[in-house]
Coordinates of C-alpha atoms in Angstrom, one line a residue:
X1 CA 0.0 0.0 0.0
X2 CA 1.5 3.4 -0.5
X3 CA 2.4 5.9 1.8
X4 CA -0.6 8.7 2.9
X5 CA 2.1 11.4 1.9
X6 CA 2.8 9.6 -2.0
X7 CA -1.4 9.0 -2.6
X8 CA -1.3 12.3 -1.9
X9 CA 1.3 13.9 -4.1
X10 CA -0.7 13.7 -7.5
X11 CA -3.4 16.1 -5.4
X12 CA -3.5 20.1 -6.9
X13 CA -2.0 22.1 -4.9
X14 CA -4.6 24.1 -2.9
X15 CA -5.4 24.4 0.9
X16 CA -4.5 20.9 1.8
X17 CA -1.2 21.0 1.2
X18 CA -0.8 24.3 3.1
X19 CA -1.2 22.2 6.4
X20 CA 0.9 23.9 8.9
X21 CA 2.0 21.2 11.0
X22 CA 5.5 20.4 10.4
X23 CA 6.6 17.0 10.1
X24 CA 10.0 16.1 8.1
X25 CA 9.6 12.6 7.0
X26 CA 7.9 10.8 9.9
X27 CA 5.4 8.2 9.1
X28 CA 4.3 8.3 13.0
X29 CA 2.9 10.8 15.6
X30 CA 5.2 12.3 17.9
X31 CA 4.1 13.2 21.5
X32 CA 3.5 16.5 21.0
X33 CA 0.7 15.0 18.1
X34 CA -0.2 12.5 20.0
X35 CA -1.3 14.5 23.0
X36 CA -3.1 16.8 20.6
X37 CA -4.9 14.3 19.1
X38 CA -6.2 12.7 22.3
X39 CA -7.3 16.3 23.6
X40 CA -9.1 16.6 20.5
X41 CA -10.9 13.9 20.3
X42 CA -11.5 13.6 24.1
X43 CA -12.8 17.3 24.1
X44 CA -14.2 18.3 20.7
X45 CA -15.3 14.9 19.8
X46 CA -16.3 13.7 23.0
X47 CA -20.1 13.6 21.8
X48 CA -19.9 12.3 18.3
X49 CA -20.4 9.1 17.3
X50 CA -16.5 7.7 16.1
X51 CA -17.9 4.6 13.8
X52 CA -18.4 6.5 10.2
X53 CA -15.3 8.0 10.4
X54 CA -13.6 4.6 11.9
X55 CA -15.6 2.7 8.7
X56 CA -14.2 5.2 6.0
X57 CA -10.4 5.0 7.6
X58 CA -10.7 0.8 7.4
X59 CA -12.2 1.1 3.9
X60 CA -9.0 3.2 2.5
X61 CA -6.9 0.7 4.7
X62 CA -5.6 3.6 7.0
X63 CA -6.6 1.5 10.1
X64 CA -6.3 -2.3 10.6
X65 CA -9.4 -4.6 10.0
X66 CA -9.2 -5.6 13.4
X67 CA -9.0 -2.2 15.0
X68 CA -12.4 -1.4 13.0
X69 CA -13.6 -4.7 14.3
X70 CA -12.8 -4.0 18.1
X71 CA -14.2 -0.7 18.1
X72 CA -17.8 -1.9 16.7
X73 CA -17.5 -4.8 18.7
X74 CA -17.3 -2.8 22.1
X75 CA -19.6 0.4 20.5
X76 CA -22.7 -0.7 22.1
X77 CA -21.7 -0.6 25.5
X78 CA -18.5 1.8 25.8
X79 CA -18.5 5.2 25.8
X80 CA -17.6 7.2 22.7
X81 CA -13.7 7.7 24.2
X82 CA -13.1 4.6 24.2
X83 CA -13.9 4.3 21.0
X84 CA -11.5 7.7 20.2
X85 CA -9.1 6.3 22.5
X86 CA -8.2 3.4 20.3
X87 CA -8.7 4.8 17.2
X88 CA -5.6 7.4 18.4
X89 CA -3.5 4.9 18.9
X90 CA -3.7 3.0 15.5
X91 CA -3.5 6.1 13.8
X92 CA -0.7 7.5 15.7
X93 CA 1.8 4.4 15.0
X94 CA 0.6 4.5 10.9
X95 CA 0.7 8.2 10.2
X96 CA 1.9 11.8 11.6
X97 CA -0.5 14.3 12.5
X98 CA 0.2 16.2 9.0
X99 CA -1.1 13.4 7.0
X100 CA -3.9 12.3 9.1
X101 CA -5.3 16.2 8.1
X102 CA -4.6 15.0 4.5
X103 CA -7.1 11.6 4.9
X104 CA -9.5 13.4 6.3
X105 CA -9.6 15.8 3.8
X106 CA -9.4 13.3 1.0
X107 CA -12.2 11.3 2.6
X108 CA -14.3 14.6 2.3
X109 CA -14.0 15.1 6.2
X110 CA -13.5 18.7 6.0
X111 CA -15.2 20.4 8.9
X112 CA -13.2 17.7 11.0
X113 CA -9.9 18.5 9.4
X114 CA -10.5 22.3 9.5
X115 CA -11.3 22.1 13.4
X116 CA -8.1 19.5 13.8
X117 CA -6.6 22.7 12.3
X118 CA -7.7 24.8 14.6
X119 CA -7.1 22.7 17.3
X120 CA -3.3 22.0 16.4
X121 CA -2.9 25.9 16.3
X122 CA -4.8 26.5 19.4
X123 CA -3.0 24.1 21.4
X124 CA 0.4 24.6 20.2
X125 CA -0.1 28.4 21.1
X126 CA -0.9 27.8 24.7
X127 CA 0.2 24.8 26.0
X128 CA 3.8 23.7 27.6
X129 CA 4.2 20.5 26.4
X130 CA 7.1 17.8 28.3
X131 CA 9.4 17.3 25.5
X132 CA 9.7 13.3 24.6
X133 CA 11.3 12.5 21.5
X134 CA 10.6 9.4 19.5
X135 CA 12.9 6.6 19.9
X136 CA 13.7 3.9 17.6
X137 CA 13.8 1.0 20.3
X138 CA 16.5 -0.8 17.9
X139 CA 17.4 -4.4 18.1
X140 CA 16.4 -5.3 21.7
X141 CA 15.8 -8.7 21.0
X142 CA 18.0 -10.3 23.3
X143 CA 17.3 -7.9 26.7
X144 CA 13.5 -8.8 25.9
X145 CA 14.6 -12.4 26.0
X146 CA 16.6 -11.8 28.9
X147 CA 13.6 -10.0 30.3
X148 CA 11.2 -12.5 29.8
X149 CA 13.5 -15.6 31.1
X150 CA 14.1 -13.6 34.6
X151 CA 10.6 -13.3 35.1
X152 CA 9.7 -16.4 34.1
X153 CA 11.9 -17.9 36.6
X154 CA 10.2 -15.7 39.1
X155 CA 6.9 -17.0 38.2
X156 CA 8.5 -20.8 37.9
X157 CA 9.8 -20.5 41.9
X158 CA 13.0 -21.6 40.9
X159 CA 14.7 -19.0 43.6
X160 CA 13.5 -20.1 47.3
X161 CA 13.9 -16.1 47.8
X162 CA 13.7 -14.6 44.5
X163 CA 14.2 -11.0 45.4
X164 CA 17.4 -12.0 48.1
X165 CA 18.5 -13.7 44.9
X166 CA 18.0 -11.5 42.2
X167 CA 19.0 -8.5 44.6
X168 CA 22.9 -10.6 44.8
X169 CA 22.9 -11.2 40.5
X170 CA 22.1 -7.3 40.4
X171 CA 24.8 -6.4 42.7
X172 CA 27.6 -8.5 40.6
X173 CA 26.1 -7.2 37.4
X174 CA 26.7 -3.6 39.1
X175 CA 30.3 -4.4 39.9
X176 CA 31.4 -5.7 36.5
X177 CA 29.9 -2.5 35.0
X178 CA 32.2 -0.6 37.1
X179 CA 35.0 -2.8 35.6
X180 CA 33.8 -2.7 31.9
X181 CA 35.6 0.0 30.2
X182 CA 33.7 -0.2 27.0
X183 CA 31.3 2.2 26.8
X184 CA 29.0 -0.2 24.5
X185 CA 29.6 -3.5 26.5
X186 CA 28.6 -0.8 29.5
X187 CA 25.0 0.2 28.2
X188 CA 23.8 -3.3 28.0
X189 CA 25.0 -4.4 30.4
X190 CA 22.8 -1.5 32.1
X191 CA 20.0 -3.1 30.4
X192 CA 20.4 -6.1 31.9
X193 CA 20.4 -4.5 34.8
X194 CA 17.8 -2.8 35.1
X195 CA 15.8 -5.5 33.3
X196 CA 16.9 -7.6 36.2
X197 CA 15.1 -4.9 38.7
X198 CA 12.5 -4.8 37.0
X199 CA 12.3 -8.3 37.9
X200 CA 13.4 -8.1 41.7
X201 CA 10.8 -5.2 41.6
X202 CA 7.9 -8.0 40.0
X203 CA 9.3 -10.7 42.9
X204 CA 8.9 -8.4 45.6
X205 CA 5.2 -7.5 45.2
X206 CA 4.3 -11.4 44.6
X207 CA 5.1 -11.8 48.3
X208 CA 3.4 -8.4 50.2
X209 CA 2.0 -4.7 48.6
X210 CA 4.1 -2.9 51.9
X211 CA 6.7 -1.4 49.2
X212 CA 8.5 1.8 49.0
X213 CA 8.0 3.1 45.3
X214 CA 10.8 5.7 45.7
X215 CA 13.2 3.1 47.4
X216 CA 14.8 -0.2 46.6
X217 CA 15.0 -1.2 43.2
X218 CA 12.9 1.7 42.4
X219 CA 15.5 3.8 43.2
X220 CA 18.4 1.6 41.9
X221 CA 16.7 1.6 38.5
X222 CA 16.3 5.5 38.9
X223 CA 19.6 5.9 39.1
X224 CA 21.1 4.2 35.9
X225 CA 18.1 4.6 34.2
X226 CA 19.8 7.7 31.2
X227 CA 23.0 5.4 31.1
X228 CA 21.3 2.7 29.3
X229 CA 21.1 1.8 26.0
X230 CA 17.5 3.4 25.4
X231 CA 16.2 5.4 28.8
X232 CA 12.6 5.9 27.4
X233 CA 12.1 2.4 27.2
X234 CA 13.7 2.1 30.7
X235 CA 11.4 4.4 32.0
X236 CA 8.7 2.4 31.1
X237 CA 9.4 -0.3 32.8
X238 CA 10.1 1.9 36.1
X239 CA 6.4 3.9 35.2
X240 CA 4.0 0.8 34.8
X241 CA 5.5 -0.8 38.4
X242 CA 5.7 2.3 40.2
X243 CA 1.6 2.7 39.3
X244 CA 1.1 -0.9 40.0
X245 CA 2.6 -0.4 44.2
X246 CA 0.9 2.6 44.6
X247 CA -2.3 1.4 43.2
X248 CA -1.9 -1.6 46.0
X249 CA -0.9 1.0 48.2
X250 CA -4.3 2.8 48.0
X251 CA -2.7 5.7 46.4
X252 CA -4.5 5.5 43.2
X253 CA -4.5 9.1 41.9
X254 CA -0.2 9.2 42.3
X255 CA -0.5 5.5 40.5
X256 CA -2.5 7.5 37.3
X257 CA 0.0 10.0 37.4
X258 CA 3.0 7.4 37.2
X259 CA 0.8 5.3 34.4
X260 CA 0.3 9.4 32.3
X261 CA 4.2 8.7 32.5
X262 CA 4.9 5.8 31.4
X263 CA 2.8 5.8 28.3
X264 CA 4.3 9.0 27.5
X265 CA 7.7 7.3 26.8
X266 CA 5.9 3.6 25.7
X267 CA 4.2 5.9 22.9
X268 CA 7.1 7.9 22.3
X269 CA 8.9 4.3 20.9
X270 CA 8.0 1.9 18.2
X271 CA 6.2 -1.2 20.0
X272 CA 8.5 -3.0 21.9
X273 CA 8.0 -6.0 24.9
X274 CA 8.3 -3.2 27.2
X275 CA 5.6 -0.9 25.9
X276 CA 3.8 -4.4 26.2
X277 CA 4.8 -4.4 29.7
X278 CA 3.3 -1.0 29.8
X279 CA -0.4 -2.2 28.9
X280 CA -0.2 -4.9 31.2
X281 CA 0.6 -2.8 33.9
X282 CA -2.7 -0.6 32.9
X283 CA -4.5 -3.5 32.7
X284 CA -4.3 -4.5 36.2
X285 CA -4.7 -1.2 37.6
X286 CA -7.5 -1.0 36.1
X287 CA -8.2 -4.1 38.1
X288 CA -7.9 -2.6 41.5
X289 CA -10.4 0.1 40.4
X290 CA -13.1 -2.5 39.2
X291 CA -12.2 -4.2 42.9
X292 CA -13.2 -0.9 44.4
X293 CA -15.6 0.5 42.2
X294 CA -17.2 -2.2 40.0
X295 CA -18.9 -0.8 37.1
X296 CA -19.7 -1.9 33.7
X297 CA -17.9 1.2 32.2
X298 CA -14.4 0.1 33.9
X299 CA -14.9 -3.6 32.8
X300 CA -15.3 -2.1 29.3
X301 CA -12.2 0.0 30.0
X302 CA -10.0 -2.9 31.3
X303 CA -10.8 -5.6 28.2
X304 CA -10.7 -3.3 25.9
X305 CA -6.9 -2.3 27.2
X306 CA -5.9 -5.9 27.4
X307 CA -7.3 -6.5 23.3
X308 CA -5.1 -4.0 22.7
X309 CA -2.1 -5.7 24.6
X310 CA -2.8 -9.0 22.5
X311 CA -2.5 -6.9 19.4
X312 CA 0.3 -5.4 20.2
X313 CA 1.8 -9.3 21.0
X314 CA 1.2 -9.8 17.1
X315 CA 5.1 -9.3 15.8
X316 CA 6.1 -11.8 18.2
X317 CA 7.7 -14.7 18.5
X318 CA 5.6 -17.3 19.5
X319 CA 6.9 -18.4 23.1
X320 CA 6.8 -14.9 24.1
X321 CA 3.7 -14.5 22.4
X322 CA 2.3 -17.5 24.7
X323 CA 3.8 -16.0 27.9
X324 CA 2.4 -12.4 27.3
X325 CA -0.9 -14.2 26.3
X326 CA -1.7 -15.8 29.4
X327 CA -1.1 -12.5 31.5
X328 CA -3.6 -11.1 29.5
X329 CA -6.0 -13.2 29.5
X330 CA -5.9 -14.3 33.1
X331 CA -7.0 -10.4 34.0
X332 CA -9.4 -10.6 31.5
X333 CA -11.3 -13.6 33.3
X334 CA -10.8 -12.3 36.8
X335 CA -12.6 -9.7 35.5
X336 CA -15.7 -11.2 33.8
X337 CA -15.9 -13.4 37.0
X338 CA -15.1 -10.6 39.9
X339 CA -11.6 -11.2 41.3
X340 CA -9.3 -8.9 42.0
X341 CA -5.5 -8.4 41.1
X342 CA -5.0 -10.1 44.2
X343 CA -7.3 -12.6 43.8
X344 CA -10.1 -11.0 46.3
X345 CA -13.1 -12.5 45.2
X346 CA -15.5 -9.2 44.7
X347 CA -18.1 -8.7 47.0
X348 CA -21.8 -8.8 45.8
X349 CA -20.7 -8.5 42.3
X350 CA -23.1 -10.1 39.5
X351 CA -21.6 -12.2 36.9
X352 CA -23.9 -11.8 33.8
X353 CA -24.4 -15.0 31.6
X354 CA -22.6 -13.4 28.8
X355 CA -19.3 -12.8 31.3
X356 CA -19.7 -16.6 32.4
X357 CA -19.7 -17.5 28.8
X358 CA -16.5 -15.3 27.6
X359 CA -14.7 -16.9 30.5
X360 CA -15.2 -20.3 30.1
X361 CA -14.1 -19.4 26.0
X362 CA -11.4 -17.7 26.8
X363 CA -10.1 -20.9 28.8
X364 CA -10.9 -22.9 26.2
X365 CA -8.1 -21.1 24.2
X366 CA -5.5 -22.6 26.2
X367 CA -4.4 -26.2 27.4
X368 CA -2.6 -24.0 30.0
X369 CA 0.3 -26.8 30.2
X370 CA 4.0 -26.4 31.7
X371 CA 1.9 -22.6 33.7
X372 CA 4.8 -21.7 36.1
X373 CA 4.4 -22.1 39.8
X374 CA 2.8 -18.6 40.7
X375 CA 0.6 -18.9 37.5
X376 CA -0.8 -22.2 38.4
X377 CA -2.1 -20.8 41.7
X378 CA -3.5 -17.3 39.9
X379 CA -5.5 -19.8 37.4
X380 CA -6.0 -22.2 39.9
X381 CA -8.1 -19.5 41.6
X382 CA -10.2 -18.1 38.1
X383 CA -10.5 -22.2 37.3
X384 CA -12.3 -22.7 41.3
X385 CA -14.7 -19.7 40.9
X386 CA -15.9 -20.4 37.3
X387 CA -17.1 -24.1 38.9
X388 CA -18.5 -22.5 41.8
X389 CA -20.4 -20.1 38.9
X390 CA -21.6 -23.2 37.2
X391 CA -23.8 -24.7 40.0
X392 CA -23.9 -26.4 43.3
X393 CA -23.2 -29.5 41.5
X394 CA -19.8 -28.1 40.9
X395 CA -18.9 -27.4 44.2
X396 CA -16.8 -30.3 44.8
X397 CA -14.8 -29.7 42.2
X398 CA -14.3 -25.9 43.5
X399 CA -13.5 -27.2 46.9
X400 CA -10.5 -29.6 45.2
X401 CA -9.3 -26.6 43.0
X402 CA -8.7 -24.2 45.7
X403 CA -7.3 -26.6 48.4
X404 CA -4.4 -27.2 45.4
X405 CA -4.5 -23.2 45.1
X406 CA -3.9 -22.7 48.7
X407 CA -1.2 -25.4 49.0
X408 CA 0.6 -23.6 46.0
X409 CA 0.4 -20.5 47.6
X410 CA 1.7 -21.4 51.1
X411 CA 4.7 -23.3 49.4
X412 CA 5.5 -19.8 47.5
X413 CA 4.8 -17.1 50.6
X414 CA 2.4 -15.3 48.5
X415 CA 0.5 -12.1 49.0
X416 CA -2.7 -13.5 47.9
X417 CA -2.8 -16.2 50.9
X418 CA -4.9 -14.5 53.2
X419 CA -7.6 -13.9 50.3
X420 CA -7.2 -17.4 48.8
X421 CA -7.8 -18.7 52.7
X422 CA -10.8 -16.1 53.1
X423 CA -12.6 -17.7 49.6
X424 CA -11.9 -21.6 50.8
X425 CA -13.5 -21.1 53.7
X426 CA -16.5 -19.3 52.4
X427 CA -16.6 -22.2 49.5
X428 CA -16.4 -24.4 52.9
X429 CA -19.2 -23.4 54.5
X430 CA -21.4 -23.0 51.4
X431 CA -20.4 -26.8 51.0
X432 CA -21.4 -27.8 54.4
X433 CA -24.9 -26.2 54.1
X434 CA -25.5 -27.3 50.5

């Protein structure tokens, strides 16, 4: 398919191509655009309806089938933004803001393209905007690798004290850098690094939520985080688990602030495990809020962030692709069937037919063999409440499910004991009188 700028090129010359938003050759959205474009449609747009404009962009191919297809799926019961919410993000990895003016004046859009005008001019005249430039994320191939085998150790219990342990590697990692006198060799070895804290950071809140997000590995990261070989991309990784403590802390509007962050720098990159990471993060933050405030409009909110993870899991190989997978989906059934990130069965909460359905599908998907150790207990839990969902008859089976679930969790010291104990005693007594 051509570029928007070459279909573009055979146009006359008259007020489209007098579009006064400067973009060199960039086939992407920078921050600055990005921001502008969410503002817009979050504030202009906020009360008209996103599909015909969604439905002309997949007809001309300037969206993704399956971005089109998301959007009408979850059109019914979301409100328009999130609606305009995804729609910014597909359009801001295909095209700057520049030639996004140029489709919709080419798809006869004018009045819209006109008031994104305006817009652009209006805000760029009165805002102060934190200046992020786009990075290319390069070949990272082997610190995601690296990424993804620490914390699949983590999840697999293979250290008896994975945060003593990883704490030690970090701390001989730290003294060869200081060794290390080239300046390459240096940087990923950073990576690692902080990659590795990231971990310790991931180990620590499997076994309590009383953490210091300014201390620690927090602030070990902090530290080395503009000496590695891609700081943005650091930063996101520091962001999405700063936001994920202080959402456990109860400090939900500082753990927004942190999440504003980290998507900042995960959008100011090409898609990378990280930015991944980044969604994932979101995802279960949102989480917490459903826990507190259960609401149709944050369910909506939370799956349709997680779809967008599994998109985003498209480029990759397929082992990681499996690992990233179950994440996702495993938040996506604790929230159709009412548990909580930490596996706190939601009080009072209804579990429509349709959400009892979606879950039992989306386990369908997956033989869920060789699940690490912490992962068999978090499914272990979902797998106990959907056959307590499906009848008294199932009971038994519940009761089984969650005694194995508690074992697993005593054995690893996790955080989600006390909650797992609270549900197999309430499945208990339900069995008793039944």
């Amino acid at each position: 398919m051509a570029t928007v700028d070459k279909q573009l090129e055979n146009q006359e010359a008259d007020d489209r191509t007098l579009v006064p938003i400067p973009c060199g050759n960039r086939k992407y959205m920078n921050v600055l655009e990005r921001n502008i474009l969410h503002s817009f449609f979050t504030s202009v747009l906020l009360y008209v309806n996103p599909l015909p404009l969604i439905r002309r962009l997949a007809e001309r191919d300037q969206v993704s089938k399956e971005c089109c297809n998301l959007i009408e799926a979850k059109s019914e019961n979301s409100p328009y933004s999130f609606s305009y919410e995804i729609l910014g993000n597909e359009i801001a990895k295909r095209m700057s803001l520049r030639s996004f003016v140029f489709v919709l004046f080419s798809l006869n859009f004018t009045q819209l393209a006109n008031d994104l005008l305006g817009f652009y001019t209006e805000y760029t005249r009165t805002k102060c905007v934190p200046k992020v430039s786009r990075t290319n994320v390069g070949n990272r191939r082997a610190i995601q690798q690296y990424f993804k085998f620490i914390k699949k150790q983590v999840h697999e219990f293979t250290f008896k004290n994975p945060q003593a342990d990883l704490s030690v590697i970090g701390a001989r990692i730290k003294q060869r850098i200081e060794l290390e006198k080239s300046d390459c060799k240096r940087q990923v070895m950073y990576d690692r690094y902080i990659a590795l804290k990231a971990a310790e950071i991931d180990a620590l809140t499997n076994r309590t939520d009383d953490i210091d997000p300014y201390g620690g590995a927090f602030a070990d990261i902090e530290q080395v985080l503009d000496k590695s070989s891609n700081p943005s991309v650091s930063r996101v990784l520091l962001y999405g688990r700063k936001a994920d403590v202080l959402s456990s802390l109860g400090r939900k509007e500082e753990g927004r602030g942190m999440l504003k962050e980290g998507f900042a720098y995960a959008n100011a990159t090409d898609t990378c495990l990280e930015s991944v990471d980044m969604v994932y993060k979101s995802v279960v933050f949102r989480l917490s809020e459903l826990e507190e405030n259960p609401s149709s409009q944050l369910k909506e909110q939370l799956l349709a962030e997680a779809s967008r993870g599994l998109h985003e899991l498209n480029e990759e190989d397929e082992d990681v692709k499996i690992f990233w997978k179950r994440l996702f989906v495993l938040r996506m059934i604790y929230c159709h069937l009412g548990i909580g990130k930490r596996c706190k069965i939601f009080p009072n909460y209804e579990v429509t037919p349709q959400s009892l359905k979606e879950a039992e599908r989306l386990f369908s998907l997956d033989s869920l063999n060789n699940l690490e150790h912490r992962r068999q207990m978090m499914y272990g839990v979902a797998k106990a409440r959907l056959q307590e969902l499906q009848g008294d008859t199932c009971m038994s089976s519940a009761l089984d499910t969650l005694s194995r679930v508690m074992e697993i969790a005593i054995e690893g010291k996790y955080t989600e004991m006390p909650m797992i104990r609270q549900y197999l005693s309430c499945l208990s007594q339900r069995h008793q009188e039944f």
